[in-house]
Coordinates of N, CA and C in Angstrom, one line a residue:
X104 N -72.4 -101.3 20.1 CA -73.7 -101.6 19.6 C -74.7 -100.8 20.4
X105 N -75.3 -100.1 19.7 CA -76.5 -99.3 20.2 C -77.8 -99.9 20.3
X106 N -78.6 -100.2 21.0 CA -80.4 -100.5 21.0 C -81.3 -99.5 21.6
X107 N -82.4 -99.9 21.1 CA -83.3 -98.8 21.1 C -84.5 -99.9 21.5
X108 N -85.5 -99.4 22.9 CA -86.3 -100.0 23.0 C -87.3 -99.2 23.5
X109 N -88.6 -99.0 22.9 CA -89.7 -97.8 23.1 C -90.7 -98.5 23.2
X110 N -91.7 -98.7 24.4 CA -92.9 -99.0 24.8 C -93.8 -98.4 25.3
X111 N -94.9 -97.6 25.3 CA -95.8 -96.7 25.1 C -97.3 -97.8 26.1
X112 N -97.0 -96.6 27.4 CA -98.1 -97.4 28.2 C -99.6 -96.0 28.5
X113 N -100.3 -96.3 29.4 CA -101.3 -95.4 29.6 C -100.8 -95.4 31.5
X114 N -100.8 -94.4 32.0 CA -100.7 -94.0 33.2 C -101.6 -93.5 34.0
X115 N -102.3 -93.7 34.8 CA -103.8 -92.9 35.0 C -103.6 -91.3 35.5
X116 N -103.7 -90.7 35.2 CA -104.3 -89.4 35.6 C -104.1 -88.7 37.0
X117 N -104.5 -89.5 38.0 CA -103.6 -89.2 39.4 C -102.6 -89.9 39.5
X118 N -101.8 -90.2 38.9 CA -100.3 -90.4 38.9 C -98.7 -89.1 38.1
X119 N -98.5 -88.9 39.5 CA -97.3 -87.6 38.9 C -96.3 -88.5 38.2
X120 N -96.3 -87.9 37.3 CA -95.2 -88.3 36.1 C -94.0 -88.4 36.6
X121 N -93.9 -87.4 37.7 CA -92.7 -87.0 37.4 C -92.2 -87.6 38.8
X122 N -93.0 -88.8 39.5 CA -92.5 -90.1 40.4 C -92.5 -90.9 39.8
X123 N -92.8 -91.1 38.4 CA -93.3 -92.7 37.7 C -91.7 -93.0 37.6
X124 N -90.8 -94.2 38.0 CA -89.9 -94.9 37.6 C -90.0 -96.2 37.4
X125 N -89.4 -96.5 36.8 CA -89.4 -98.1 36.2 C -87.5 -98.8 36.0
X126 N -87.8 -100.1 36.5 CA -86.7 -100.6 36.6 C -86.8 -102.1 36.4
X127 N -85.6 -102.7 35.6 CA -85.7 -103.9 35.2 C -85.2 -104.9 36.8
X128 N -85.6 -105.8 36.5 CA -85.2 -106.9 37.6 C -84.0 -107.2 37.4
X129 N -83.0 -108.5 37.9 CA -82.2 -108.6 37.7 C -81.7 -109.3 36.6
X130 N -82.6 -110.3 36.5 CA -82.3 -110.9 34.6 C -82.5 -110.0 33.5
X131 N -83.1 -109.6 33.7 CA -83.4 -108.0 32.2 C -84.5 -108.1 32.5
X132 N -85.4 -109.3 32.6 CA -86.7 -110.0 32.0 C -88.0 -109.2 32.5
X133 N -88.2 -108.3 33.8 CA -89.5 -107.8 34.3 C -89.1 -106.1 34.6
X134 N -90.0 -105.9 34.0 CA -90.6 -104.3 34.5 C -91.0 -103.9 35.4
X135 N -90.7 -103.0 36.9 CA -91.6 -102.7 37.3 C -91.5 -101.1 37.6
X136 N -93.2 -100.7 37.5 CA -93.3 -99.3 37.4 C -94.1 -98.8 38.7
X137 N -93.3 -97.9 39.3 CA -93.4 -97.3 40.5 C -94.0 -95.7 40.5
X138 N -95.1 -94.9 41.0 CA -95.4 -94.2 41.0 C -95.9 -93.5 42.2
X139 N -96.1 -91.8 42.0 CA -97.1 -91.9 43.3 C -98.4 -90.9 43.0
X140 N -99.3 -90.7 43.8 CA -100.8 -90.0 43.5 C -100.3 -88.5 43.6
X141 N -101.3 -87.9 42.5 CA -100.8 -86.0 42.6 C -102.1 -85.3 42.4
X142 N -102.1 -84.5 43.4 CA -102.9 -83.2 43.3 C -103.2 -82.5 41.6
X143 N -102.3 -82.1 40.9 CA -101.6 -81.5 40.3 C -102.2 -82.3 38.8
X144 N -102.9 -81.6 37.7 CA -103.0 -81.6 36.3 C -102.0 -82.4 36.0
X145 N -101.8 -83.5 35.1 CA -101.1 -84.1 34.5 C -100.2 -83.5 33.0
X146 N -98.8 -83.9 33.3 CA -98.3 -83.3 32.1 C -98.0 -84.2 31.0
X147 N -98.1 -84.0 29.7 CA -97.9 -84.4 28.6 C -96.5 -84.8 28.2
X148 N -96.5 -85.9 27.5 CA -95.2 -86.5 26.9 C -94.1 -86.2 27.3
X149 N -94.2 -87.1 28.7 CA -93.1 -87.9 29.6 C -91.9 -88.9 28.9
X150 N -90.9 -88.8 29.1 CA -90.1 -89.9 28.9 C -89.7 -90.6 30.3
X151 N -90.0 -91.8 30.6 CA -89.6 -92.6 32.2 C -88.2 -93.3 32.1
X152 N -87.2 -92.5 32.5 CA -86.1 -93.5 32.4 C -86.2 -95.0 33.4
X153 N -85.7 -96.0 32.1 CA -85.2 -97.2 32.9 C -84.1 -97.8 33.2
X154 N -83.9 -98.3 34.5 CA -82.7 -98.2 35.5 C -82.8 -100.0 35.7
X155 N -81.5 -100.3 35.3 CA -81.4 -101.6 35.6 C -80.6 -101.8 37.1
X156 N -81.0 -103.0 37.7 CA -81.0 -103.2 38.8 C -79.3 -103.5 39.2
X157 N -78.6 -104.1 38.4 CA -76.8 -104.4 38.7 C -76.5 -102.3 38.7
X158 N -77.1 -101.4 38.6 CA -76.6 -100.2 39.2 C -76.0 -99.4 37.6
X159 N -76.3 -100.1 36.7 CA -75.8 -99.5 35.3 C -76.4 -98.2 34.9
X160 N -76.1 -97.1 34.2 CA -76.5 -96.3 33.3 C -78.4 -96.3 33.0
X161 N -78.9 -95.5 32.9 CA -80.6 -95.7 32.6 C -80.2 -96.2 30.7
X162 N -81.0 -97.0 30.4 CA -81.7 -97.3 29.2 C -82.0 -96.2 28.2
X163 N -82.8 -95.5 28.8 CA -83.1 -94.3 28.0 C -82.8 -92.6 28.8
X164 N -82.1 -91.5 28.1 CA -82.1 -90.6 28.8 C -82.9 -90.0 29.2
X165 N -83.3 -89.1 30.2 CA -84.3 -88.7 30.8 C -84.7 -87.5 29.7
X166 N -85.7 -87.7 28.8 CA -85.9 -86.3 27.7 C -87.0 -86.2 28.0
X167 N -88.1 -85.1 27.7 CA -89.4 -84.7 27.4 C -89.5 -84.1 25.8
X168 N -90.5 -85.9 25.0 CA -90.7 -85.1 23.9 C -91.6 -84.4 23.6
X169 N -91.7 -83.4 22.5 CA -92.3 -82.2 22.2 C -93.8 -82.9 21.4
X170 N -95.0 -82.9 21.2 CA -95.9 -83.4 20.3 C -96.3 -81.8 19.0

Protein backbone atom coordinates (compact mmCIF):
# COMPACT_ATOMS: atom_id res chain seq x y z
CA UNK A 1 0.00 0.00 0.00
CA UNK A 2 1.25 3.31 -1.12
CA UNK A 3 0.20 6.95 0.53
CA UNK A 4 0.70 10.14 -0.48
CA UNK A 5 0.62 13.00 1.92
CA UNK A 6 1.30 16.77 0.51
CA UNK A 7 1.08 19.87 2.73
CA UNK A 8 2.06 23.17 1.46
CA UNK A 9 3.37 25.67 4.19
CA UNK A 10 5.01 29.39 3.81
CA UNK A 11 8.66 29.54 5.09
CA UNK A 12 9.93 33.02 5.68
CA UNK A 13 12.53 34.29 3.49
CA UNK A 14 15.62 34.16 5.81
CA UNK A 15 15.28 30.65 6.14
CA UNK A 16 17.72 28.25 3.83
CA UNK A 17 15.69 25.73 2.34
CA UNK A 18 18.03 23.78 2.06
CA UNK A 19 18.31 23.33 6.34
CA UNK A 20 14.49 23.22 6.56
CA UNK A 21 13.82 19.43 7.90
CA UNK A 22 10.90 18.08 9.35
CA UNK A 23 10.25 15.04 11.33
CA UNK A 24 7.35 13.20 12.84
CA UNK A 25 7.32 12.42 16.57
CA UNK A 26 7.10 9.25 17.72
CA UNK A 27 3.27 8.45 17.43
CA UNK A 28 3.13 9.74 13.74
CA UNK A 29 0.92 12.58 15.35
CA UNK A 30 3.35 16.02 15.33
CA UNK A 31 5.44 17.83 13.02
CA UNK A 32 8.33 19.43 13.69
CA UNK A 33 10.10 21.79 11.34
CA UNK A 34 13.64 22.71 11.89
CA UNK A 35 15.56 25.41 10.06
CA UNK A 36 18.31 27.82 9.90
CA UNK A 37 18.78 31.82 8.87
CA UNK A 38 20.58 32.49 5.31
CA UNK A 39 22.39 35.13 3.83
CA UNK A 40 21.61 33.91 0.52
CA UNK A 41 18.22 34.66 -1.96
CA UNK A 42 15.76 32.12 -1.43
CA UNK A 43 15.12 29.20 -3.82
CA UNK A 44 11.97 28.22 -5.36
CA UNK A 45 10.01 24.93 -5.06
CA UNK A 46 11.60 22.98 -2.37
CA UNK A 47 10.50 19.53 -1.50
CA UNK A 48 11.37 18.90 2.60
CA UNK A 49 11.70 15.37 3.20
CA UNK A 50 9.97 13.82 6.24
CA UNK A 51 11.84 11.55 8.52
CA UNK A 52 10.11 9.58 11.02
CA UNK A 53 11.50 9.28 14.30
CA UNK A 54 11.63 4.94 14.87
CA UNK A 55 14.79 5.66 12.06
CA UNK A 56 12.50 4.48 8.91
CA UNK A 57 12.88 5.55 5.19
CA UNK A 58 11.79 9.62 4.60
CA UNK A 59 7.97 9.86 3.60
CA UNK A 60 8.68 11.72 0.72
CA UNK A 61 11.87 11.63 -1.60
CA UNK A 62 14.02 14.40 -1.54
CA UNK A 63 12.88 16.01 -5.30
CA UNK A 64 12.85 19.66 -6.42
CA UNK A 65 9.69 20.41 -8.45
CA UNK A 66 9.85 22.39 -11.54
CA UNK A 67 6.95 25.37 -11.68
Amino acid sequence: MHRRFEQRLRIPDAVDLGSVKCNYDEHKHALQFIGQATVEPPKKNNSIPINFKNGSTPAVENKTSKA
